[in-house]
Tab-separated table of C-alpha atoms and ligand atoms in Angstrom:
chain	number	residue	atom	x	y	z
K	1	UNK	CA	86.903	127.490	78.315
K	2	UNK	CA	83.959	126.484	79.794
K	3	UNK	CA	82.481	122.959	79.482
K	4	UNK	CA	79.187	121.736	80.839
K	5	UNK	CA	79.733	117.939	81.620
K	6	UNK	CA	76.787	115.624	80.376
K	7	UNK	CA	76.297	112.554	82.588
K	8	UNK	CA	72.615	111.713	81.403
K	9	UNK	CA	70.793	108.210	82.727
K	10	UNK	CA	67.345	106.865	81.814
K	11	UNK	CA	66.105	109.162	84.534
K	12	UNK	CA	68.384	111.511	85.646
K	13	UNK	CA	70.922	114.047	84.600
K	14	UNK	CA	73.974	115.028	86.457
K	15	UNK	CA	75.637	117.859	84.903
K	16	UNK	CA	78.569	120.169	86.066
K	17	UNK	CA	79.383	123.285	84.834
K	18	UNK	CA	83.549	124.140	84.707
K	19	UNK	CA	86.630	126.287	84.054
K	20	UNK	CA	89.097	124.514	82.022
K	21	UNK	CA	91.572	127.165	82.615
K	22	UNK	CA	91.363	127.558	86.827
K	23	UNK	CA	89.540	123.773	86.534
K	24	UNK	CA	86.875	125.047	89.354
K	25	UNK	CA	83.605	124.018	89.691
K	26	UNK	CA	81.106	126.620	88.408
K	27	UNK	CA	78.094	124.418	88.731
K	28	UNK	CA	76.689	120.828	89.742
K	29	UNK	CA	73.436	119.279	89.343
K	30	UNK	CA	71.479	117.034	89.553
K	31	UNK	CA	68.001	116.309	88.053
K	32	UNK	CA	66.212	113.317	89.108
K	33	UNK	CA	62.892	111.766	88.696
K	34	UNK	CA	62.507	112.658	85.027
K	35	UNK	CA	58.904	111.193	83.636
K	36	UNK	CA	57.676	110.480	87.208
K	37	UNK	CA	54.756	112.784	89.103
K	38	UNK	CA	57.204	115.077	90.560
K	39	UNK	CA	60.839	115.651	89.824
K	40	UNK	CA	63.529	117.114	91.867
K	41	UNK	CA	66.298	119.685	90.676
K	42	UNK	CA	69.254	120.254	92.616
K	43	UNK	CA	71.249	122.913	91.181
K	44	UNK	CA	74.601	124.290	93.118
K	45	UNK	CA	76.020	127.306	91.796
K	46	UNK	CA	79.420	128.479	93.051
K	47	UNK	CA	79.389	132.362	91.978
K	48	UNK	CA	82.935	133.315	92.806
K	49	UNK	CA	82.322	133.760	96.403
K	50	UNK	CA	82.622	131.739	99.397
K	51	UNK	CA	78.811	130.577	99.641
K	52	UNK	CA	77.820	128.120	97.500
K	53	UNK	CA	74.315	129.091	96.228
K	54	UNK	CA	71.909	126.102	96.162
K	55	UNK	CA	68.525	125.796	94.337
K	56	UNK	CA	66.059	122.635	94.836
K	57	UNK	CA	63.216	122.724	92.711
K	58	UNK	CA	59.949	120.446	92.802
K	59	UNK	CA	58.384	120.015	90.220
K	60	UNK	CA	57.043	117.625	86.808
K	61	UNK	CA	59.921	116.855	84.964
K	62	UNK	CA	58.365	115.136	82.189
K	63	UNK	CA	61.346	114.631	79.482
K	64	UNK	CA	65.286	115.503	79.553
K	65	UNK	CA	65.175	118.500	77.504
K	66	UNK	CA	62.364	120.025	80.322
K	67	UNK	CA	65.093	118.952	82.782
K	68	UNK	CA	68.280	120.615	80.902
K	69	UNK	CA	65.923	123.624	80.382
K	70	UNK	CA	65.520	123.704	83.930
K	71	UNK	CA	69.118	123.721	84.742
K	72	UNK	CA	70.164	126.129	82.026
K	73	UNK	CA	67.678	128.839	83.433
K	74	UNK	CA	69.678	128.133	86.843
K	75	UNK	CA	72.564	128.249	85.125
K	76	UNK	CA	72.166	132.038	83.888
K	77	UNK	CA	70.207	133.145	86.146
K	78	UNK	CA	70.639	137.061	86.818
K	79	UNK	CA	70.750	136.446	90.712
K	80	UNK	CA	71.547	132.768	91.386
K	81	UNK	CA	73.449	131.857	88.620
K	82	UNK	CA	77.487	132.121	87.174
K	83	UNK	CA	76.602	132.973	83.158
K	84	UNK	CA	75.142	135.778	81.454
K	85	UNK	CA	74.143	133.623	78.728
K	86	UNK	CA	74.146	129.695	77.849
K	87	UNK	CA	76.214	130.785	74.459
K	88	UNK	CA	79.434	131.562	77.277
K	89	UNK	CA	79.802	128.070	77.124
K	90	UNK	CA	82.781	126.598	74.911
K	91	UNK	CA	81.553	122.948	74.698
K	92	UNK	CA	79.198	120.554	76.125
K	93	UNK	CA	81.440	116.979	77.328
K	94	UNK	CA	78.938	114.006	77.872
K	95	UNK	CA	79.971	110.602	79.588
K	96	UNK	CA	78.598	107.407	77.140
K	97	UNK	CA	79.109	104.425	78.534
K	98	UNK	CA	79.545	101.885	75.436
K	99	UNK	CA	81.567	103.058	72.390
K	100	UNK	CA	82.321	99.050	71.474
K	101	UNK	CA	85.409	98.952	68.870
K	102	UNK	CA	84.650	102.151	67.165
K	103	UNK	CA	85.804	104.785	69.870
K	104	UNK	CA	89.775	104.541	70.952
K	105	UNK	CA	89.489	108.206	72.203
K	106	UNK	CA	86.798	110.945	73.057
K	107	UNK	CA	85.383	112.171	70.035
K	108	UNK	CA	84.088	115.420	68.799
K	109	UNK	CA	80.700	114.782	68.077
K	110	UNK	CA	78.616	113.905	64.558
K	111	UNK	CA	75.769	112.607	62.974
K	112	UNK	CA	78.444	109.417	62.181
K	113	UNK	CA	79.326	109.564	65.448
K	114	UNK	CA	75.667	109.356	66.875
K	115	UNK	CA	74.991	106.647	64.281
K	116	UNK	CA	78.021	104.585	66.252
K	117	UNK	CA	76.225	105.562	69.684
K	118	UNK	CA	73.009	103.590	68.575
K	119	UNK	CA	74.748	100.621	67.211
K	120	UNK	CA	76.088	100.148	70.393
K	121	UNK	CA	72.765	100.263	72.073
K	122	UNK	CA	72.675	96.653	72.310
K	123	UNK	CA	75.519	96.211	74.193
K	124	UNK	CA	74.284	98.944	76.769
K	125	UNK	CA	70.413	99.070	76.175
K	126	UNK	CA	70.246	101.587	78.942
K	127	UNK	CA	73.201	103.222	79.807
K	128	UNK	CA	73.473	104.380	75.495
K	129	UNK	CA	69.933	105.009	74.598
K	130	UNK	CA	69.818	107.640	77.503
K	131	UNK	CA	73.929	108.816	77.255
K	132	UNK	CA	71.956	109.944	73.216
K	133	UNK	CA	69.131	111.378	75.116
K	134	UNK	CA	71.216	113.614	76.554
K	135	UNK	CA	73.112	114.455	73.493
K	136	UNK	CA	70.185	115.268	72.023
K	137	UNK	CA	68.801	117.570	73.881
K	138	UNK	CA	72.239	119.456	74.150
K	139	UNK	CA	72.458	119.702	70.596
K	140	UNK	CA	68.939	121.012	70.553
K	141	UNK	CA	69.291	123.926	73.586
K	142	UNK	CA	73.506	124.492	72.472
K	143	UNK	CA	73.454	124.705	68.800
K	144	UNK	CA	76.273	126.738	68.560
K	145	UNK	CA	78.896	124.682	70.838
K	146	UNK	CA	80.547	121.652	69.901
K	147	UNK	CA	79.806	118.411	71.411
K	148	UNK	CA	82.077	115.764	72.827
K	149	UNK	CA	81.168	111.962	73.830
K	150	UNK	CA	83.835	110.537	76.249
K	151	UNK	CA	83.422	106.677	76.455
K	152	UNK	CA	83.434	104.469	79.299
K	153	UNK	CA	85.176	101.868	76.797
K	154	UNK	CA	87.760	103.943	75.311
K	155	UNK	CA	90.362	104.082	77.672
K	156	UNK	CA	90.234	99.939	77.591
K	157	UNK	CA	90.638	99.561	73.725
K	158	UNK	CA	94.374	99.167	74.205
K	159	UNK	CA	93.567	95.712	75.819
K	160	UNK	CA	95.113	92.611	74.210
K	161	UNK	CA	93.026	90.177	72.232
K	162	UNK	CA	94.148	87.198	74.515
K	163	UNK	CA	92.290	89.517	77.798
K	164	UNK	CA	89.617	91.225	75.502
K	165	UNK	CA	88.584	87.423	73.708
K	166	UNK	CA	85.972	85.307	75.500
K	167	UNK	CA	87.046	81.657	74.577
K	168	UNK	CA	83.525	81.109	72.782
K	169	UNK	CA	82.527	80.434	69.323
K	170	UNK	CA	84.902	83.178	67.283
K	171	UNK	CA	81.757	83.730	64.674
K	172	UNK	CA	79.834	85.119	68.337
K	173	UNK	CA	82.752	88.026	68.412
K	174	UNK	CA	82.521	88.612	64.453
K	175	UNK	CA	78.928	88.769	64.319
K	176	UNK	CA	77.448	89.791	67.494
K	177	UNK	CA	80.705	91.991	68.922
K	178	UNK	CA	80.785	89.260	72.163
K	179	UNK	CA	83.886	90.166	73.739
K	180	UNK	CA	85.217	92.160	76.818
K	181	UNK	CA	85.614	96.017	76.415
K	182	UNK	CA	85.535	97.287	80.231
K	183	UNK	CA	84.229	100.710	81.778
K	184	UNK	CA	84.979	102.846	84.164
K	185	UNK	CA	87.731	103.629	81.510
K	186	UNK	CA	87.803	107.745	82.391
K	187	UNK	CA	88.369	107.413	85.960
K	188	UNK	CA	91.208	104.715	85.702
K	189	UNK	CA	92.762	106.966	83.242
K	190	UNK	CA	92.663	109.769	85.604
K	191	UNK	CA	93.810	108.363	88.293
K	192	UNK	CA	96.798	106.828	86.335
K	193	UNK	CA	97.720	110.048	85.038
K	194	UNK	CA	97.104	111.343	88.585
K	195	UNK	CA	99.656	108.662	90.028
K	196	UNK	CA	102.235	109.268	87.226
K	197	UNK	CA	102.305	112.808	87.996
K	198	UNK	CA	102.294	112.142	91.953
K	199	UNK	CA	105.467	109.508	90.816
K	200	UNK	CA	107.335	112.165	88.572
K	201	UNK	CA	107.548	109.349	85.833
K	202	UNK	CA	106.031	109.552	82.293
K	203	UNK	CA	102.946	108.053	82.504
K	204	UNK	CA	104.008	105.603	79.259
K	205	UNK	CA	106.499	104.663	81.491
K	206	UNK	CA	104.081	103.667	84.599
K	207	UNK	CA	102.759	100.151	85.091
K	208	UNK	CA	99.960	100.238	87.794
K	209	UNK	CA	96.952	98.487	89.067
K	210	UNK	CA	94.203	100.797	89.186
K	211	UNK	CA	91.074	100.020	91.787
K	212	UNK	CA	87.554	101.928	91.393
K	213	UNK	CA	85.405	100.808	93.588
K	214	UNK	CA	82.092	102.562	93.652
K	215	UNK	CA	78.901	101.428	93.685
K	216	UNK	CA	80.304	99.458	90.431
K	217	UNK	CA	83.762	98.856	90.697
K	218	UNK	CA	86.618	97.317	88.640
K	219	UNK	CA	90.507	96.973	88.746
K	220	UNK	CA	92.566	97.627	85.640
K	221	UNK	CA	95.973	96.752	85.031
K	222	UNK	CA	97.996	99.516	83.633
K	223	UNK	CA	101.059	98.790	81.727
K	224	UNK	CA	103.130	102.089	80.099
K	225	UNK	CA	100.228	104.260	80.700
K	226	UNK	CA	97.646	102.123	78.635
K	227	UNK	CA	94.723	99.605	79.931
K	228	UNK	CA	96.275	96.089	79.355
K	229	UNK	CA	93.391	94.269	81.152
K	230	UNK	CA	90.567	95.437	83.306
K	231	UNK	CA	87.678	93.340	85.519
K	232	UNK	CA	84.529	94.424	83.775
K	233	UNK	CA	83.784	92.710	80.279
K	234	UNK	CA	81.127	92.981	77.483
K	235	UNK	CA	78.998	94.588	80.488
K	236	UNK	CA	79.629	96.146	83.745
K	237	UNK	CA	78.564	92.858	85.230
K	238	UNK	CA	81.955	91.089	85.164
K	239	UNK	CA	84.477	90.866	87.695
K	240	UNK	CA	84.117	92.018	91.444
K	241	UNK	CA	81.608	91.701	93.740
K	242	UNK	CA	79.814	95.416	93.941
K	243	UNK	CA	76.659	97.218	95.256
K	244	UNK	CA	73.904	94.994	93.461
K	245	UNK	CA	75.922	93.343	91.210
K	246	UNK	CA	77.142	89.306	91.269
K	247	UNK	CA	80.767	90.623	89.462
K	248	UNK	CA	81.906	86.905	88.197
K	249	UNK	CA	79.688	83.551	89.087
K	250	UNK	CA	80.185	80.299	86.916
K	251	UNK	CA	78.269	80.828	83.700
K	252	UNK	CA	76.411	77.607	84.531
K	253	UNK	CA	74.708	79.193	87.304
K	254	UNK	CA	72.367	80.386	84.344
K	255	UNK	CA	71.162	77.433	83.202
K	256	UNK	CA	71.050	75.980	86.805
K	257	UNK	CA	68.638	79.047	87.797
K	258	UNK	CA	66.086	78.662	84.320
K	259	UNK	CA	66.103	75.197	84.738
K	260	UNK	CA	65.477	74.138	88.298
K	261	UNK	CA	64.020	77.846	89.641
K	262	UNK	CA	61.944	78.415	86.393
K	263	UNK	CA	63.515	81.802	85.817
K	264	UNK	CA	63.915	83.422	82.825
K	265	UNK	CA	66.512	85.588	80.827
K	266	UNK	CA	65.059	89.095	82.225
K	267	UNK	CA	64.384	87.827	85.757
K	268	UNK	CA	67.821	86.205	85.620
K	269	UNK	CA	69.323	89.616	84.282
K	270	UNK	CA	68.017	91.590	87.400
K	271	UNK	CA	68.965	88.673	89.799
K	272	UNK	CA	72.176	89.317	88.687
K	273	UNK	CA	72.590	93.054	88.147
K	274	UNK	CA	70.344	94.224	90.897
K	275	UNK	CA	69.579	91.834	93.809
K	276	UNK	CA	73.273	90.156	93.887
K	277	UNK	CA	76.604	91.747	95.219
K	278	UNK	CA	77.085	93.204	98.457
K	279	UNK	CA	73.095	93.277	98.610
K	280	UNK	CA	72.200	89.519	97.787
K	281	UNK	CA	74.831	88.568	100.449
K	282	UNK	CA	73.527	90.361	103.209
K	283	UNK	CA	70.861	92.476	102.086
K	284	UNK	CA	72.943	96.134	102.136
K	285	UNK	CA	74.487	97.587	99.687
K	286	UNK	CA	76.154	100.272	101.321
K	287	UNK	CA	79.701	99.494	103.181
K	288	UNK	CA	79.003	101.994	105.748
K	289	UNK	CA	75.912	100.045	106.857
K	290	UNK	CA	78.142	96.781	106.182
K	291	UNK	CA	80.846	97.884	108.864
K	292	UNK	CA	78.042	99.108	110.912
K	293	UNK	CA	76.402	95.590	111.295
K	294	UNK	CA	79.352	93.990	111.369
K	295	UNK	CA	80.035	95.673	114.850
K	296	UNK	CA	76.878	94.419	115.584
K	297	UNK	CA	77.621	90.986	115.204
K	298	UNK	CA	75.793	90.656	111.903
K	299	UNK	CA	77.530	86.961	110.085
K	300	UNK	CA	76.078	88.062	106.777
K	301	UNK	CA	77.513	91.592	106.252
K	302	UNK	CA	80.669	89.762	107.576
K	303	UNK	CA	80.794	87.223	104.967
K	304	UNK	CA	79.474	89.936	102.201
K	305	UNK	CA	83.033	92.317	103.283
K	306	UNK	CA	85.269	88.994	103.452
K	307	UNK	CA	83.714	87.598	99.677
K	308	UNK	CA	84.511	91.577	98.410
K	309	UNK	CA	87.502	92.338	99.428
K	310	UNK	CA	88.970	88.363	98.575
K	311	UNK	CA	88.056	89.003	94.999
K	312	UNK	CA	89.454	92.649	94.841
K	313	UNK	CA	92.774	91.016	96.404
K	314	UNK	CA	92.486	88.200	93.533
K	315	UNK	CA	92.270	90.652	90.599
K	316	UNK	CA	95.037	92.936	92.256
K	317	UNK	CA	97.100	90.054	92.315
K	318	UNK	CA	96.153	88.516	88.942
K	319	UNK	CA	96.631	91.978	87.779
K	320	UNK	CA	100.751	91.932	89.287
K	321	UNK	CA	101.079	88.721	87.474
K	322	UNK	CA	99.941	90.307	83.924
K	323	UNK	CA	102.229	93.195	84.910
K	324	UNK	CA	105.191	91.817	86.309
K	325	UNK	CA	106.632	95.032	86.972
K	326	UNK	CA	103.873	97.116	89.549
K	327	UNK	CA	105.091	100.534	90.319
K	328	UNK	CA	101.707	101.502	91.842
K	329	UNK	CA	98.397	100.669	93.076
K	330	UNK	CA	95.899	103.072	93.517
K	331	UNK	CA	92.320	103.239	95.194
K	332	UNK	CA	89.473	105.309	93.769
K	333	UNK	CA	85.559	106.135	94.330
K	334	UNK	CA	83.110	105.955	97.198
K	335	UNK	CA	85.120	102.572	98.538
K	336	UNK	CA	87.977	103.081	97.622
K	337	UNK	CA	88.664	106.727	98.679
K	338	UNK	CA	86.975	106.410	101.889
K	339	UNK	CA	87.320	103.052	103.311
K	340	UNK	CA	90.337	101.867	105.157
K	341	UNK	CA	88.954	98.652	106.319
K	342	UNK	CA	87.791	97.081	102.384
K	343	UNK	CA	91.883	99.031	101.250
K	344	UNK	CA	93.449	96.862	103.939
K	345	UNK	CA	92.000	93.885	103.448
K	346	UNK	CA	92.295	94.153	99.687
K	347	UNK	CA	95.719	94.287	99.977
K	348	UNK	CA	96.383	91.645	102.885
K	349	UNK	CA	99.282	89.163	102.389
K	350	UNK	CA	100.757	91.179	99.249
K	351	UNK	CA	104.217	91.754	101.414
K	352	UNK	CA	105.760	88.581	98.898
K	353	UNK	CA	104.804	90.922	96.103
K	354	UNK	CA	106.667	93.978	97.463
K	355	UNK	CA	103.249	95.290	98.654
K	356	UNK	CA	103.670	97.088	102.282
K	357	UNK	CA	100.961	98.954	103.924
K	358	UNK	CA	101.336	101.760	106.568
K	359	UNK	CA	98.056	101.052	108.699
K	360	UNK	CA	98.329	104.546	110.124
K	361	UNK	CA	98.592	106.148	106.938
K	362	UNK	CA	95.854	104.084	106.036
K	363	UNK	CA	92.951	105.291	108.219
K	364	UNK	CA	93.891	108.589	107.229
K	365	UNK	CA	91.131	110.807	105.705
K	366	UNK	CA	91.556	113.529	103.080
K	367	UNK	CA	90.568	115.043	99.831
K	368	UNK	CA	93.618	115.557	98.336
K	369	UNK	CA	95.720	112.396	97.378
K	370	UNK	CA	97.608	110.346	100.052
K	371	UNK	CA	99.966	107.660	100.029
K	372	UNK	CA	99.350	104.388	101.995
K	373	UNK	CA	102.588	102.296	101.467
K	374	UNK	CA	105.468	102.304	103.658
K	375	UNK	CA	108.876	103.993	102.840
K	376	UNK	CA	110.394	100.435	102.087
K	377	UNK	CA	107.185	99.203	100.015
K	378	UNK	CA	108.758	98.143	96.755
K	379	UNK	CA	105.049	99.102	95.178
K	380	UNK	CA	103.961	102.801	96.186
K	381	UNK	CA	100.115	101.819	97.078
K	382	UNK	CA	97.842	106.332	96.988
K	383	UNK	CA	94.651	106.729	97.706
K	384	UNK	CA	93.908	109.244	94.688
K	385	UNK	CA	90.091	110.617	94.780
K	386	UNK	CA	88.993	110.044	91.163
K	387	UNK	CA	87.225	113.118	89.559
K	388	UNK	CA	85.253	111.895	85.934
K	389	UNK	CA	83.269	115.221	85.901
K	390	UNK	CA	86.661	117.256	85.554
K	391	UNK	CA	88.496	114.319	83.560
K	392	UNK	CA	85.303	114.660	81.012
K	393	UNK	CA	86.194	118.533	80.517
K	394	UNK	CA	90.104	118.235	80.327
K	395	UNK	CA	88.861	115.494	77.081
K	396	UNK	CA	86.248	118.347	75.456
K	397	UNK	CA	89.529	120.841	75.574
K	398	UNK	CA	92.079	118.634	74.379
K	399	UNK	CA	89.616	117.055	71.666
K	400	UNK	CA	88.820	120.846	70.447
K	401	UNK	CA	92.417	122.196	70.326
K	402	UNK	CA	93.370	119.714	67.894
W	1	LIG	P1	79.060	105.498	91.992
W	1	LIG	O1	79.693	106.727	91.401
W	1	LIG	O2	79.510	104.214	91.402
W	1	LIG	O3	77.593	105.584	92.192
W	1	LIG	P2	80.595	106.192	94.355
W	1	LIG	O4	81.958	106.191	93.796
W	1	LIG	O5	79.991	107.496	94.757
W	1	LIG	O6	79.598	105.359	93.465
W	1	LIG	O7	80.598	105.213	95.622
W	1	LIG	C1	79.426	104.995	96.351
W	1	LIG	C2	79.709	103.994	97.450
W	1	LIG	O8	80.809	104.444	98.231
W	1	LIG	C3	78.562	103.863	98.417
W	1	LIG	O9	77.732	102.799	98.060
W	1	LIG	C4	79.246	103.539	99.734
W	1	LIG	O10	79.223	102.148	99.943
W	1	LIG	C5	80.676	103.948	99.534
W	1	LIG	N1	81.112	104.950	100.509
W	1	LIG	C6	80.928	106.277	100.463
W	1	LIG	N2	81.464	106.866	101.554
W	1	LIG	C7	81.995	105.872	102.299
W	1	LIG	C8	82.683	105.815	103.555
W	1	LIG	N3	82.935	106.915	104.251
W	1	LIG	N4	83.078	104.608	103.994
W	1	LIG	C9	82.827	103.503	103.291
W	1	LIG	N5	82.185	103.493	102.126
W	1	LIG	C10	81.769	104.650	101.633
């Protein structure tokens, strides 16, 4: 079958086009800019043949459903493109960040189902109103195929009330839905069934500690195959330190800011979400710049690696307590696939906790999976490249064959 993966932001759309059969790549895209003078469209098509065939287009992109158009006249193109027709494709699969407590699995996609997308809008203003923009318009232009939303959230909905509960008023979780439900939830799951399979053990017999680190990141503590904790909470701001993003600061900090800075809620929000992290600390947000000025001498990107990788090592550790048993850790995303330096630190001092690290295997560099532990390690530590485009399509199958 083929599935065109959905990831659609308040001004964006990535989309990828792929084989569920051969799981190749047909397509990947990108539209950016969307409402702004001029937008950009990068469309690579992968027609069977060695070349990869790449479009960029500049032009207004006023709305989404100008910018899907866009990419579905790419996408069937006669000369540039890998379909005939749009109605070749077997299903559209779209990423949603926030299902709250309603989605425990990908979902085929209704008007119910849209109607539990928007009543999660206030947990995710705008992550969810533009994951439905996107629906929307694919509903509109692919009539005929079925639709699929895979949650950020689902994956986490095994969690235990005493990790999901803040301990605040209980009427706050009844009425308002205040309580942790993590994200990142398809690429931990994929890279748990990943590291099962790389094991040869049932994955609902696997207990592992699973690290994304991205731009966002978060660690999630696998027990049996299922999410038993994870760092992120009622929003992607919880937990470790990331790009822009504070990750956890004393909730005081709050009130300390509106009260003797003069700030208020939304200036506090984007102090938090957006000038904080990696960035507040030293004013990059990109660990290859961070290394770079570190070499340099630069104090600040030094302290800004040392406060990041401490609190990774903190939830991994945290995260062997609530396990017990650790057969795995893995590393995923931008950071985690690629950077040897934040993977050692991260794990420095585990050796107690049956944690041993190979430091040549470490600075290794691949695509494919690779394992970082030595032979003696009592937990096997991979470095498994997470993949949420191709996770996304293996859900739209599996949903649909049922
Ligand atoms: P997201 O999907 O959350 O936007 P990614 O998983 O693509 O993010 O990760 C992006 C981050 O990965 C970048 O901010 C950068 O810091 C980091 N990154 C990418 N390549 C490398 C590298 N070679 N070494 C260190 N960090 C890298």
């Amino acid at each position: 079958m083929k599935v065109l993966v959905i990831n659609s932001g308040s001004s964006s759309i990535k989309y990828q086009l792929l084989d569920t059969e051969t799981e190749a790549v047909m397509v990947n895209g990108l539209v950016e800019r969307i409402g702004e003078e001029v937008g950009d469209l990068k469309n690579k098509a992968f027609p069977g043949t060695e070349n990869e065939v790449v479009t960029e287009i500049q032009q207004p992109i006023p709305d989404h459903n100008t910018g899907m158009r866009l990419a579905i006249e790419l996408i069937t193109d006669p000369e540039k493109g890998v379909l005939k027709d749009k109605g070749e494709i077997g299903a559209i699969g779209h990423r949603v960040v926030h299902g709250g407590e309603d989605f425990h699995k990908s979902t085929v996609i209704t008007d119910e189902v849209i109607a539990a997308i928007e009543a999660c809008v206030p947990l995710a203003p705008l992550h969810n109103s533009a994951n439905l923009d996107g629906i929307r318009v694919a509903m509109e232009l692919f009539p005929e195929a079925p639709q699929v939303a895979v949650f950020d959230t689902a994956f986490h909905q095994t969690i235990p009330a005493h990790a999901y509960m803040y301990a605040l008023p209980y009427a706050l979780y009844e009425e308002n839905r205040i309580r942790r439900y993590g994200f990142h939830g398809t690429s931990h799951k994929f890279v748990a069934g990943e590291m099962a399979r790389l094991l040869g053990k049932p994955l609902e017999e696997t207990n592992m500690v699973t690290v994304h680190l991205g731009n966002g990141g978060s660690i999630t503590a696998v027990e049996n195959g299922q999410s038993v904790d994870t760092s992120m909470g009622m929003t992607p701001l919880e937990g470790l330190v990331m790009g822009t993003r504070s990750g956890d600061v004393d909730p005081a900090v709050h009130t300390f800011l509106a009260r003797n800075k003069g700030m208020d809620i939304e200036q506090i929000d984007t102090l938090l979400n957006k000038e904080s992290g990696l960035k507040g600390l030293c004013g990059m947000n990109d660990m290859r710049d961070i290394h770079a000025a570190i070499e340099k001498g630069d104090k600040h990107a030094e302290i800004a690696l040392g406060v990041q990788t401490y609190r990774n090592r903190k939830y991994i550790g945290a995260y062997m307590a609530v396990l017990g048993r650790v057969d795995a850790i893995v590393f995923t995303a931008g950071i985690g696939e690629n950077d040897d330096i934040v993977r050692r630190e991260s794990l420095k001092d585990l050796e107690a906790f049956g944690v041993e690290i190979d430091q040549d295997a470490n600075a290794k560099r691949g695509k494919e999976p690779f394992k970082i532990s030595t032979e003696a390690s009592k937990v096997a530590v991979w470095v498994i490249p997470t993949n949420e485009e191709l996770a996304i399509a293996r859900e739209a199958r599996e949903v649909l064959s049922k």
